[in-house]
Amino acid sequence: MIGQHLLVKKSGPLYGTAHLYGAKNAILVIMTSLILTEGTSVLENVPNNADVRLMIVLLEQLGASVSFDTEVKRLIVDTTYINKSEVHPEIMNKIRASILVMGPLLGRFGTASVAMPGGDLIGMRPINYHLEGFKKLGAVVQLQPPFASARMSLRVLPLSTRIVLEYPSVGATENIMMLASVSNTETTIINAALEPEVYDLIDVLRKMGADITVAPAAIIIKGVAKLYPIIHTIIPDRLEAGTLLLAAAITGGDISIPNARADHLDIFIEKLRAMGHTITTGFDMPENTPVGIRIQATKTPCAVNIKTAPYPGFPTDLQPLMMAALCTAQGISTIEETVYENRMMHTKELSKMGAQITVEGSTAIIRGIDTLYGSNVIAADIRASCTLVLAGLIAEGETKIAGVHHWLRGYDSLDSKLNNMGALISLADDSIIAVDDQKQIQISL
Ligand code: EPU
């Protein structure tokens, strides 16, 4: 089968308006949360990306009936006949977020068996916090690599249970919260993740009938006997918003995203302003709402320093993209990555395009230059694929990006959205790439 690559040509400033689809990192966990209910739920604003389609296959393998109207972005899931609590290893290997079925399966059936997702190129990504949380809630966990299985014991739980996360892990917070929602105890997750996607899950669980309170850096869940199907619209994707804003920033354009949530991107927006870009949000309007973001980009952006952190800190998922924008900012910028131990692979690819970047430990030092040059590059993860697209928009000539499956995993027609505003991006068959590049791609993916 012939694969594809992204071909990006130097583009002028982007102008126009774009609409965001639902957040990938919210829809995936919300799909797994439906396992806790019996009946038909309806999800709106669902992006038609490869990860969502894999999650549909996973739910169908467990026994759910799913229909996805990709035109209107509506997903209908009937979980009545889910009757399996084991996930096929080949699905687990394709989609890391499938670990998020474990809490819901334990909650509904008292048993769950999954293949452990293992590390990937950005880091080791263990699941120890998830499993420790399940144990606190009465599960007996068995590890027989590559499998992790758990079953609920008959142990009587105390009236209240404290689960302390060493790090505010998004996935562990979500998995523990889903199991705790139907447990016989009041659970307090200390040092919980409070990303917007976690809040969207809380919103969904509350609609299902869960009793959840959010306190500073903690989430308190009083278990209930039963949860019910829901209708829910997924929050707009703040990472898609970040990608579009940076595409306008890097090309010196002017774009508006009427449904973007400024309160999901506070520090990111402040950094764009510090670079010299003019950002107007719903907060600057008489209505004073968080909805709506416009960027009017400066032609002479300046360097800034960035350090990634859990929300509300600078999101790790926008770190590689910000690096692309800083390659041509005036002065020296630094970016420190604190969430993942190895999320710097894009620096090598940006360097192939002429960027002046040195990496010392977990910090990249970027010396701004006038322009980048099109090259053959490889995307190693979802966000690296956008990073290279952004760089390609201002690079002289053409940029050929391999690893397109990462782009397709995370976004629904983002290339079309960018093209509608003036970008020159196309998906082309790999047969167009020279033989040497093909070898490199096969080795690297
Ligand atoms: N960690 C542990 N033990 C655990 C869980 C996490 O040590 O049991 C470590 C991880 O190895 C990592 C850090 O904690 O170094 C943060 O991991 P976290 O659990 O918060 O991340 P996640 O739930 O696996 C989600 C997103 C990621 C996003 C992170 C951080 C989904 C499906 N994925 O992953 O999204 O980077 O939160 O915000 O929600 C992406 O979209 O490109 C992406 C990687």
Tab-separated table of C-alpha atoms and ligand atoms in Angstrom:
chain	number	residue	atom	x	y	z
A	1	MET	CA	0.000	0.000	0.000
A	2	ILE	CA	1.345	3.441	-0.894
A	3	GLY	CA	1.634	5.766	2.111
A	4	GLN	CA	1.312	9.502	2.081
A	5	HIS	CA	3.334	12.544	3.005
A	6	LEU	CA	2.420	16.165	3.594
A	7	LEU	CA	3.714	18.644	1.058
A	8	VAL	CA	3.881	22.225	2.324
A	9	LYS	CA	4.799	25.167	0.102
A	10	LYS	CA	5.867	28.594	1.254
A	11	SER	CA	2.598	30.438	1.866
A	12	GLY	CA	1.652	34.074	2.318
A	13	PRO	CA	0.069	35.503	5.481
A	14	LEU	CA	-3.056	33.576	6.533
A	15	TYR	CA	-6.327	35.505	6.638
A	16	GLY	CA	-9.819	34.372	7.547
A	17	THR	CA	-11.957	32.577	10.073
A	18	ALA	CA	-11.831	28.967	11.286
A	19	HIS	CA	-14.116	26.808	13.428
A	20	LEU	CA	-12.706	24.307	15.930
A	21	TYR	CA	-13.927	20.723	16.262
A	22	GLY	CA	-14.110	18.975	19.638
A	23	ALA	CA	-10.919	18.314	21.601
A	24	LYS	CA	-9.269	14.984	20.765
A	25	ASN	CA	-8.100	14.558	24.341
A	26	ALA	CA	-11.626	15.118	25.664
A	27	ILE	CA	-13.593	12.974	23.196
A	28	LEU	CA	-11.393	9.883	23.649
A	29	VAL	CA	-11.878	9.680	27.418
A	30	ILE	CA	-15.542	10.694	27.169
A	31	MET	CA	-16.105	7.789	24.759
A	32	THR	CA	-14.620	5.374	27.314
A	33	SER	CA	-16.718	6.904	30.121
A	34	LEU	CA	-19.898	5.790	28.301
A	35	ILE	CA	-19.021	2.204	29.317
A	36	LEU	CA	-20.200	3.198	32.819
A	37	THR	CA	-23.763	3.613	31.497
A	38	GLU	CA	-26.289	1.306	29.838
A	39	GLY	CA	-28.202	2.927	26.978
A	40	THR	CA	-27.731	5.408	24.153
A	41	SER	CA	-25.644	8.571	24.482
A	42	VAL	CA	-25.167	11.312	21.882
A	43	LEU	CA	-21.918	13.277	21.522
A	44	GLU	CA	-21.729	16.400	19.346
A	45	ASN	CA	-18.770	18.246	17.738
A	46	VAL	CA	-16.801	14.983	17.485
A	47	PRO	CA	-13.688	15.264	15.285
A	48	ASN	CA	-13.392	12.651	12.548
A	49	ASN	CA	-9.751	11.719	13.214
A	50	ALA	CA	-8.004	8.349	13.208
A	51	ASP	CA	-7.867	8.076	17.023
A	52	VAL	CA	-11.635	8.556	17.310
A	53	ARG	CA	-12.218	5.933	14.611
A	54	LEU	CA	-9.966	3.473	16.506
A	55	MET	CA	-11.825	4.176	19.743
A	56	ILE	CA	-15.067	3.368	17.896
A	57	VAL	CA	-13.601	-0.018	16.869
A	58	LEU	CA	-12.535	-0.635	20.482
A	59	LEU	CA	-16.033	0.097	21.825
A	60	GLU	CA	-17.583	-2.089	19.116
A	61	GLN	CA	-15.235	-4.953	20.032
A	62	LEU	CA	-16.487	-4.677	23.611
A	63	GLY	CA	-20.085	-5.008	22.343
A	64	ALA	CA	-21.266	-1.385	21.891
A	65	SER	CA	-23.215	-0.215	18.816
A	66	VAL	CA	-21.811	2.993	17.382
A	67	SER	CA	-22.864	5.263	14.540
A	68	PHE	CA	-20.827	8.292	13.492
A	69	ASP	CA	-22.249	10.999	11.241
A	70	THR	CA	-18.991	12.524	10.054
A	71	GLU	CA	-20.800	15.369	8.253
A	72	VAL	CA	-22.537	16.775	11.320
A	73	LYS	CA	-19.840	15.399	13.714
A	74	ARG	CA	-22.380	13.466	15.795
A	75	LEU	CA	-21.494	10.177	17.499
A	76	ILE	CA	-24.250	7.927	18.851
A	77	VAL	CA	-23.146	5.125	21.174
A	78	ASP	CA	-25.389	2.411	22.598
A	79	THR	CA	-23.565	0.676	25.464
A	80	THR	CA	-26.454	-1.618	26.494
A	81	TYR	CA	-24.896	-4.795	25.128
A	82	ILE	CA	-21.254	-4.306	26.136
A	83	ASN	CA	-20.354	-7.742	27.454
A	84	LYS	CA	-16.556	-7.949	27.275
A	85	SER	CA	-13.979	-6.517	29.630
A	86	GLU	CA	-10.841	-7.429	27.661
A	87	VAL	CA	-9.303	-5.198	25.011
A	88	HIS	CA	-7.558	-6.665	21.961
A	89	PRO	CA	-3.793	-5.990	22.175
A	90	GLU	CA	-3.629	-4.791	18.558
A	91	ILE	CA	-6.030	-1.942	19.378
A	92	MET	CA	-4.113	-1.078	22.569
A	93	ASN	CA	-0.917	-0.853	20.538
A	94	LYS	CA	-2.491	1.595	18.105
A	95	ILE	CA	-4.095	3.998	20.551
A	96	ARG	CA	-2.514	4.818	23.900
A	97	ALA	CA	-5.730	6.430	25.206
A	98	SER	CA	-7.303	2.949	25.228
A	99	ILE	CA	-5.840	2.554	28.758
A	100	LEU	CA	-8.737	4.835	29.722
A	101	VAL	CA	-11.192	1.917	29.347
A	102	MET	CA	-9.728	0.259	32.421
A	103	GLY	CA	-11.461	2.422	35.070
A	104	PRO	CA	-14.885	2.267	33.337
A	105	LEU	CA	-14.660	-1.515	32.756
A	106	LEU	CA	-13.748	-2.074	36.409
A	107	GLY	CA	-16.640	0.184	37.407
A	108	ARG	CA	-19.194	-1.646	35.265
A	109	PHE	CA	-18.032	-5.285	35.360
A	110	GLY	CA	-15.624	-5.437	38.310
A	111	THR	CA	-12.932	-6.768	35.984
A	112	ALA	CA	-10.703	-5.419	33.187
A	113	SER	CA	-7.822	-6.754	31.153
A	114	VAL	CA	-5.758	-4.637	28.755
A	115	ALA	CA	-2.355	-4.782	27.106
A	116	MET	CA	-0.105	-2.175	28.760
A	117	PRO	CA	0.530	0.688	26.333
A	118	GLY	CA	4.308	0.957	26.966
A	119	GLY	CA	6.580	3.886	26.152
A	120	ASP	CA	6.661	5.892	22.946
A	121	LEU	CA	9.015	8.362	21.304
A	122	ILE	CA	8.136	11.265	23.610
A	123	GLY	CA	8.655	9.363	26.857
A	124	MET	CA	8.283	6.211	28.966
A	125	ARG	CA	4.650	6.990	29.792
A	126	PRO	CA	4.108	4.432	32.596
A	127	ILE	CA	0.627	3.741	34.069
A	128	ASN	CA	1.670	3.212	37.704
A	129	TYR	CA	-0.500	6.085	39.041
A	130	HIS	CA	-3.581	4.614	37.342
A	131	LEU	CA	-2.956	1.167	38.842
A	132	GLU	CA	-2.126	2.479	42.337
A	133	GLY	CA	-5.382	4.456	42.290
A	134	PHE	CA	-7.400	1.373	41.275
A	135	LYS	CA	-5.810	-0.560	44.183
A	136	LYS	CA	-6.855	2.160	46.642
A	137	LEU	CA	-10.411	1.760	45.335
A	138	GLY	CA	-10.400	-1.977	46.070
A	139	ALA	CA	-8.980	-3.524	42.884
A	140	VAL	CA	-6.503	-6.373	42.836
A	141	VAL	CA	-4.057	-5.658	40.024
A	142	GLN	CA	-2.009	-8.302	38.226
A	143	LEU	CA	0.814	-7.467	35.851
A	144	GLN	CA	1.861	-10.129	33.381
A	145	PRO	CA	3.612	-8.053	30.730
A	146	PRO	CA	2.376	-7.087	28.245
A	147	PHE	CA	-0.975	-7.431	30.063
A	148	ALA	CA	-2.421	-5.547	33.031
A	149	SER	CA	-5.531	-7.061	34.584
A	150	ALA	CA	-7.562	-5.988	37.554
A	151	ARG	CA	-10.629	-7.206	39.392
A	152	MET	CA	-12.533	-5.634	42.229
A	153	SER	CA	-12.070	-7.487	45.546
A	154	LEU	CA	-14.817	-7.950	48.116
A	155	ARG	CA	-12.806	-5.749	50.504
A	156	VAL	CA	-15.043	-3.241	52.277
A	157	LEU	CA	-13.818	0.256	51.459
A	158	PRO	CA	-13.485	2.929	54.152
A	159	LEU	CA	-16.085	5.722	54.082
A	160	SER	CA	-13.496	8.009	52.543
A	161	THR	CA	-10.390	7.288	50.479
A	162	ARG	CA	-7.528	9.686	49.719
A	163	ILE	CA	-5.534	9.088	46.577
A	164	VAL	CA	-2.417	11.230	46.306
A	165	LEU	CA	-0.915	11.620	42.844
A	166	GLU	CA	2.826	12.288	42.884
A	167	TYR	CA	2.284	14.170	39.598
A	168	PRO	CA	-1.014	15.595	38.256
A	169	SER	CA	-1.375	12.963	35.537
A	170	VAL	CA	-4.270	13.671	33.180
A	171	GLY	CA	-4.979	10.017	32.363
A	172	ALA	CA	-4.633	8.757	35.954
A	173	THR	CA	-6.963	11.496	37.238
A	174	GLU	CA	-9.532	10.558	34.571
A	175	ASN	CA	-9.296	6.777	35.052
A	176	ILE	CA	-9.495	7.001	38.858
A	177	MET	CA	-12.347	9.520	38.704
A	178	MET	CA	-14.398	7.227	36.430
A	179	LEU	CA	-14.006	4.211	38.755
A	180	ALA	CA	-14.554	6.343	41.871
A	181	SER	CA	-17.848	7.645	40.440
A	182	VAL	CA	-19.432	4.214	40.990
A	183	SER	CA	-17.445	3.106	44.080
A	184	ASN	CA	-18.747	2.648	47.632
A	185	THR	CA	-16.595	5.431	49.044
A	186	GLU	CA	-15.954	9.158	48.892
A	187	THR	CA	-12.679	9.579	47.005
A	188	THR	CA	-10.456	12.644	47.177
A	189	ILE	CA	-7.814	12.810	44.445
A	190	ILE	CA	-5.053	15.067	45.766
A	191	ASN	CA	-2.814	16.828	43.202
A	192	ALA	CA	-5.364	15.999	40.501
A	193	ALA	CA	-4.933	17.179	36.916
A	194	LEU	CA	-7.356	20.023	36.120
A	195	GLU	CA	-6.882	20.354	32.361
A	196	PRO	CA	-9.944	21.625	30.409
A	197	GLU	CA	-10.347	18.081	29.044
A	198	VAL	CA	-10.572	16.730	32.628
A	199	TYR	CA	-13.272	19.357	33.338
A	200	ASP	CA	-15.173	18.225	30.236
A	201	LEU	CA	-15.126	14.653	31.589
A	202	ILE	CA	-16.342	15.953	34.969
A	203	ASP	CA	-19.164	17.721	33.140
A	204	VAL	CA	-20.095	14.457	31.404
A	205	LEU	CA	-19.922	12.359	34.590
A	206	ARG	CA	-22.110	14.890	36.418
A	207	LYS	CA	-24.677	14.725	33.587
A	208	MET	CA	-24.606	10.922	34.041
A	209	GLY	CA	-25.493	11.421	37.726
A	210	ALA	CA	-22.048	11.391	39.382
A	211	ASP	CA	-21.413	13.500	42.486
A	212	ILE	CA	-18.139	15.372	41.863
A	213	THR	CA	-16.753	18.519	43.486
A	214	VAL	CA	-13.615	20.343	42.356
A	215	ALA	CA	-11.463	21.915	45.069
A	216	PRO	CA	-8.057	23.615	44.607
A	217	ALA	CA	-5.791	20.899	43.121
A	218	ALA	CA	-8.188	18.164	44.299
A	219	ILE	CA	-11.283	16.395	43.017
A	220	ILE	CA	-13.803	14.868	45.436
A	221	ILE	CA	-16.048	12.091	44.134
A	222	LYS	CA	-18.898	10.570	46.164
A	223	GLY	CA	-19.651	7.213	44.554
A	224	VAL	CA	-23.207	6.602	43.334
A	225	ALA	CA	-24.987	3.334	42.501
A	226	LYS	CA	-25.746	3.972	38.838
A	227	LEU	CA	-24.907	6.327	35.980
A	228	TYR	CA	-27.134	7.172	32.999
A	229	PRO	CA	-26.640	7.981	29.279
A	230	ILE	CA	-26.105	11.599	28.262
A	231	ILE	CA	-26.186	14.159	25.465
A	232	HIS	CA	-23.036	16.280	25.377
A	233	THR	CA	-21.144	18.683	23.101
A	234	ILE	CA	-17.351	18.234	23.292
A	235	ILE	CA	-15.326	21.350	24.199
A	236	PRO	CA	-13.473	23.021	21.304
A	237	ASP	CA	-9.930	21.732	20.830
A	238	ARG	CA	-7.511	24.206	22.449
A	239	LEU	CA	-4.582	22.475	20.709
A	240	GLU	CA	-6.190	22.919	17.288
A	241	ALA	CA	-6.755	26.573	18.273
A	242	GLY	CA	-3.075	26.878	19.214
A	243	THR	CA	-2.050	25.393	15.863
A	244	LEU	CA	-4.204	27.832	13.879
A	245	LEU	CA	-3.057	30.847	15.932
A	246	LEU	CA	0.586	29.895	15.447
A	247	ALA	CA	0.019	29.391	11.703
A	248	ALA	CA	-1.220	32.993	11.547
A	249	ALA	CA	1.617	34.160	13.821
A	250	ILE	CA	4.376	32.524	11.794
A	251	THR	CA	3.059	33.848	8.443
A	252	GLY	CA	2.282	37.354	9.752
A	253	GLY	CA	-1.475	36.926	9.165
A	254	ASP	CA	-4.752	37.910	10.801
A	255	ILE	CA	-7.263	35.191	11.690
A	256	SER	CA	-10.255	34.756	13.988
A	257	ILE	CA	-11.501	31.617	15.736
A	258	PRO	CA	-14.985	32.474	16.997
A	259	ASN	CA	-15.463	29.295	19.082
A	260	ALA	CA	-11.954	29.130	20.652
A	261	ARG	CA	-11.879	29.322	24.465
A	262	ALA	CA	-9.409	31.993	25.642
A	263	ASP	CA	-9.611	30.701	29.232
A	264	HIS	CA	-8.190	27.351	28.047
A	265	LEU	CA	-5.112	29.061	26.591
A	266	ASP	CA	-4.252	31.871	29.037
A	267	ILE	CA	-0.465	31.465	29.297
A	268	PHE	CA	-0.112	30.531	25.630
A	269	ILE	CA	-1.939	33.774	24.707
A	270	GLU	CA	0.293	35.803	27.044
A	271	LYS	CA	3.370	34.342	25.314
A	272	LEU	CA	1.975	35.283	21.873
A	273	ARG	CA	1.443	38.825	23.182
A	274	ALA	CA	4.994	38.881	24.579
A	275	MET	CA	6.224	38.019	21.065
A	276	GLY	CA	4.527	41.195	19.831
A	277	HIS	CA	1.323	39.738	18.350
A	278	THR	CA	-1.984	41.509	18.978
A	279	ILE	CA	-4.498	39.114	20.501
A	280	THR	CA	-8.112	40.053	21.098
A	281	THR	CA	-10.344	37.643	23.013
A	282	GLY	CA	-13.936	37.597	24.193
A	283	PHE	CA	-12.601	38.967	27.495
A	284	ASP	CA	-11.650	42.197	25.684
A	285	MET	CA	-15.199	42.651	24.355
A	286	PRO	CA	-18.125	44.313	26.148
A	287	GLU	CA	-19.695	40.847	26.717
A	288	ASN	CA	-16.549	39.787	28.650
A	289	THR	CA	-16.835	36.080	27.776
A	290	PRO	CA	-13.994	33.589	27.283
A	291	VAL	CA	-15.249	32.699	23.794
A	292	GLY	CA	-13.464	33.900	20.652
A	293	ILE	CA	-9.822	34.663	19.799
A	294	ARG	CA	-8.367	36.857	17.039
A	295	ILE	CA	-4.663	37.222	16.243
A	296	GLN	CA	-3.212	40.115	14.262
A	297	ALA	CA	0.355	38.988	13.869
A	298	THR	CA	3.386	41.267	13.975
A	299	LYS	CA	5.850	40.949	11.069
A	300	THR	CA	8.742	41.228	13.550
A	301	PRO	CA	8.088	38.788	16.430
A	302	CYS	CA	10.573	38.727	19.291
A	303	ALA	CA	12.052	35.909	21.366
A	304	VAL	CA	10.365	34.582	24.526
A	305	ASN	CA	11.170	31.968	27.168
A	306	ILE	CA	8.799	29.053	27.758
A	307	LYS	CA	8.559	26.309	30.386
A	308	THR	CA	5.925	23.588	29.980
A	309	ALA	CA	3.785	22.622	32.985
A	310	PRO	CA	0.455	20.977	33.803
A	311	TYR	CA	-2.587	23.228	33.239
A	312	PRO	CA	-2.821	26.197	33.633
A	313	GLY	CA	0.893	26.206	32.721
A	314	PHE	CA	2.171	26.301	29.130
A	315	PRO	CA	0.851	23.078	27.493
A	316	THR	CA	3.478	20.522	26.501
A	317	ASP	CA	1.357	19.740	23.439
A	318	LEU	CA	1.964	23.268	22.078
A	319	GLN	CA	5.657	23.313	22.944
A	320	PRO	CA	6.958	21.868	19.631
A	321	LEU	CA	4.702	24.204	17.624
A	322	MET	CA	5.843	27.248	19.576
A	323	MET	CA	9.400	26.236	18.791
A	324	ALA	CA	8.664	26.470	15.053
A	325	ALA	CA	7.368	30.024	15.574
A	326	LEU	CA	10.426	31.011	17.632
A	327	CYS	CA	12.874	29.842	14.935
A	328	THR	CA	12.340	33.149	13.101
A	329	ALA	CA	11.700	35.417	16.123
A	330	GLN	CA	14.282	38.123	16.807
A	331	GLY	CA	16.682	37.181	19.615
A	332	ILE	CA	17.340	34.052	21.653
A	333	SER	CA	14.435	32.030	23.073
A	334	THR	CA	14.544	29.103	25.481
A	335	ILE	CA	12.032	26.286	25.833
A	336	GLU	CA	12.176	23.943	28.819
A	337	GLU	CA	10.125	20.730	28.588
A	338	THR	CA	9.114	19.393	32.017
A	339	VAL	CA	6.230	16.988	31.274
A	340	TYR	CA	7.917	14.437	28.982
A	341	GLU	CA	11.533	13.315	29.166
A	342	ASN	CA	12.054	13.131	25.391
A	343	ARG	CA	9.841	15.660	23.612
A	344	MET	CA	12.599	17.338	21.607
A	345	MET	CA	12.829	15.157	18.466
A	346	HIS	CA	11.361	17.965	16.380
A	347	THR	CA	14.486	20.078	17.034
A	348	LYS	CA	16.504	17.778	14.763
A	349	GLU	CA	13.931	18.088	11.982
A	350	LEU	CA	13.687	21.886	12.375
A	351	SER	CA	17.496	22.035	12.213
A	352	LYS	CA	17.352	20.264	8.832
A	353	MET	CA	15.293	23.270	7.704
A	354	GLY	CA	18.022	25.673	8.833
A	355	ALA	CA	16.811	26.432	12.384
A	356	GLN	CA	19.529	27.327	14.888
A	357	ILE	CA	18.673	25.197	17.932
A	358	THR	CA	20.848	23.601	20.566
A	359	VAL	CA	19.463	21.255	23.201
A	360	GLU	CA	20.944	21.105	26.706
A	361	GLY	CA	19.185	18.455	28.787
A	362	SER	CA	15.479	19.270	28.664
A	363	THR	CA	16.000	22.837	27.418
A	364	ALA	CA	16.187	24.007	23.817
A	365	ILE	CA	17.939	27.278	23.009
A	366	ILE	CA	16.676	28.827	19.787
A	367	ARG	CA	18.549	31.611	17.999
A	368	GLY	CA	16.150	33.452	15.722
A	369	ILE	CA	17.094	33.621	12.030
A	370	ASP	CA	15.535	35.308	8.992
A	371	THR	CA	14.143	32.297	7.185
A	372	LEU	CA	13.856	28.503	7.024
A	373	TYR	CA	14.408	26.243	4.020
A	374	GLY	CA	12.167	23.447	2.750
A	375	SER	CA	13.538	19.968	3.369
A	376	ASN	CA	12.504	16.299	3.716
A	377	VAL	CA	11.565	15.820	7.361
A	378	ILE	CA	9.890	13.213	9.549
A	379	ALA	CA	7.121	13.777	12.109
A	380	ALA	CA	7.544	11.520	15.147
A	381	ASP	CA	4.290	12.388	16.933
A	382	ILE	CA	1.041	14.295	16.428
A	383	ARG	CA	2.331	17.652	17.575
A	384	ALA	CA	5.630	17.279	15.691
A	385	SER	CA	3.606	16.878	12.490
A	386	CYS	CA	2.000	20.330	13.043
A	387	THR	CA	5.346	21.813	14.013
A	388	LEU	CA	6.806	20.838	10.661
A	389	VAL	CA	3.728	22.073	8.781
A	390	LEU	CA	4.099	25.467	10.509
A	391	ALA	CA	7.789	25.629	9.639
A	392	GLY	CA	6.944	24.625	6.054
A	393	LEU	CA	4.552	27.575	5.703
A	394	ILE	CA	7.464	30.042	5.860
A	395	ALA	CA	10.287	27.886	4.506
A	396	GLU	CA	11.717	28.715	1.098
A	397	GLY	CA	10.648	26.070	-1.436
A	398	GLU	CA	8.840	22.868	-0.433
A	399	THR	CA	8.772	20.831	2.760
A	400	LYS	CA	7.995	17.107	2.518
A	401	ILE	CA	6.818	15.639	5.799
A	402	ALA	CA	6.736	11.881	6.394
A	403	GLY	CA	4.821	10.302	9.287
A	404	VAL	CA	1.463	11.598	8.068
A	405	HIS	CA	-0.425	9.028	10.166
A	406	HIS	CA	0.377	11.211	13.195
A	407	TRP	CA	-1.303	14.212	11.530
A	408	LEU	CA	-4.335	12.091	10.650
A	409	ARG	CA	-4.526	10.688	14.199
A	410	GLY	CA	-4.984	14.069	15.813
A	411	TYR	CA	-6.908	16.333	13.440
A	412	ASP	CA	-10.007	16.431	11.301
A	413	SER	CA	-9.300	18.253	7.997
A	414	LEU	CA	-6.895	20.751	9.552
A	415	ASP	CA	-5.033	21.006	6.229
A	416	SER	CA	-8.271	22.170	4.546
A	417	LYS	CA	-8.927	24.697	7.314
A	418	LEU	CA	-5.423	26.144	6.880
A	419	ASN	CA	-5.703	26.092	3.073
A	420	ASN	CA	-8.994	28.002	3.252
A	421	MET	CA	-7.036	30.816	4.912
A	422	GLY	CA	-4.229	30.824	2.343
A	423	ALA	CA	-1.906	27.949	3.275
A	424	LEU	CA	-0.491	25.664	0.566
A	425	ILE	CA	-0.645	22.185	2.095
A	426	SER	CA	-1.430	18.951	0.292
A	427	LEU	CA	-1.389	15.242	1.019
A	428	ALA	CA	0.595	13.400	-1.648
A	429	ASP	CA	1.528	9.762	-2.287
A	430	ASP	CA	4.923	8.589	-1.060
A	431	SER	CA	5.777	7.359	-4.546
A	432	ILE	CA	6.667	11.001	-5.260
A	433	ILE	CA	9.424	10.916	-2.599
A	434	ALA	CA	12.888	9.883	-3.761
A	435	VAL	CA	14.011	6.319	-2.966
A	436	ASP	CA	16.557	7.428	-0.311
A	437	ASP	CA	13.841	9.252	1.598
A	438	GLN	CA	11.606	6.181	1.456
A	439	LYS	CA	14.320	4.103	3.156
A	440	GLN	CA	14.695	6.716	5.874
A	441	ILE	CA	10.935	6.840	6.452
A	442	GLN	CA	10.588	3.085	6.752
A	443	ILE	CA	13.375	2.887	9.302
A	444	SER	CA	12.070	5.754	11.384
A	445	LEU	CA	8.340	5.059	11.699
B	1	EPU	N1	3.084	9.528	34.249
B	1	EPU	C1	3.644	8.621	35.115
B	1	EPU	N2	2.849	7.622	35.620
B	1	EPU	C2	1.535	7.500	35.292
B	1	EPU	C3	0.960	8.444	34.408
B	1	EPU	C4	1.767	9.445	33.894
B	1	EPU	O1	4.823	8.690	35.446
B	1	EPU	O2	0.864	6.567	35.785
B	1	EPU	C5	3.927	10.606	33.687
B	1	EPU	C6	4.039	10.480	32.158
B	1	EPU	O3	5.043	9.566	31.788
B	1	EPU	C7	4.322	11.905	31.711
B	1	EPU	C8	3.568	12.716	32.745
B	1	EPU	O4	3.299	11.853	33.855
B	1	EPU	O5	5.694	12.175	31.794
B	1	EPU	C9	2.260	13.283	32.230
B	1	EPU	O6	1.438	12.253	31.743
B	1	EPU	P1	-0.150	12.326	31.773
B	1	EPU	O7	-0.656	11.084	32.432
B	1	EPU	O8	-0.572	13.642	32.321
B	1	EPU	O9	-0.495	12.271	30.227
B	1	EPU	P2	-1.520	11.337	29.489
B	1	EPU	O10	-2.801	11.256	30.222
B	1	EPU	O11	-0.867	10.063	29.094
B	1	EPU	C10	-2.627	13.293	28.134
B	1	EPU	C11	-2.797	13.632	26.682
B	1	EPU	C12	-1.440	13.994	26.098
B	1	EPU	C13	-0.876	15.192	26.869
B	1	EPU	C14	-0.790	14.858	28.370
B	1	EPU	C15	-0.325	16.025	29.209
B	1	EPU	C16	-4.669	12.217	26.079
B	1	EPU	C17	-5.189	11.106	25.266
B	1	EPU	N3	-3.367	12.474	25.978
B	1	EPU	O12	-1.740	12.172	28.147
B	1	EPU	O13	-1.689	14.380	24.752
B	1	EPU	O14	0.414	15.493	26.397
B	1	EPU	O15	-2.084	14.428	28.850
B	1	EPU	O16	-1.171	17.111	29.055
B	1	EPU	O17	-5.419	12.889	26.785
B	1	EPU	C18	-1.148	14.819	22.522
B	1	EPU	O18	-2.345	15.103	22.368
B	1	EPU	O19	-0.270	15.062	21.659
B	1	EPU	C19	-0.739	14.182	23.772
B	1	EPU	C20	0.410	13.528	23.913
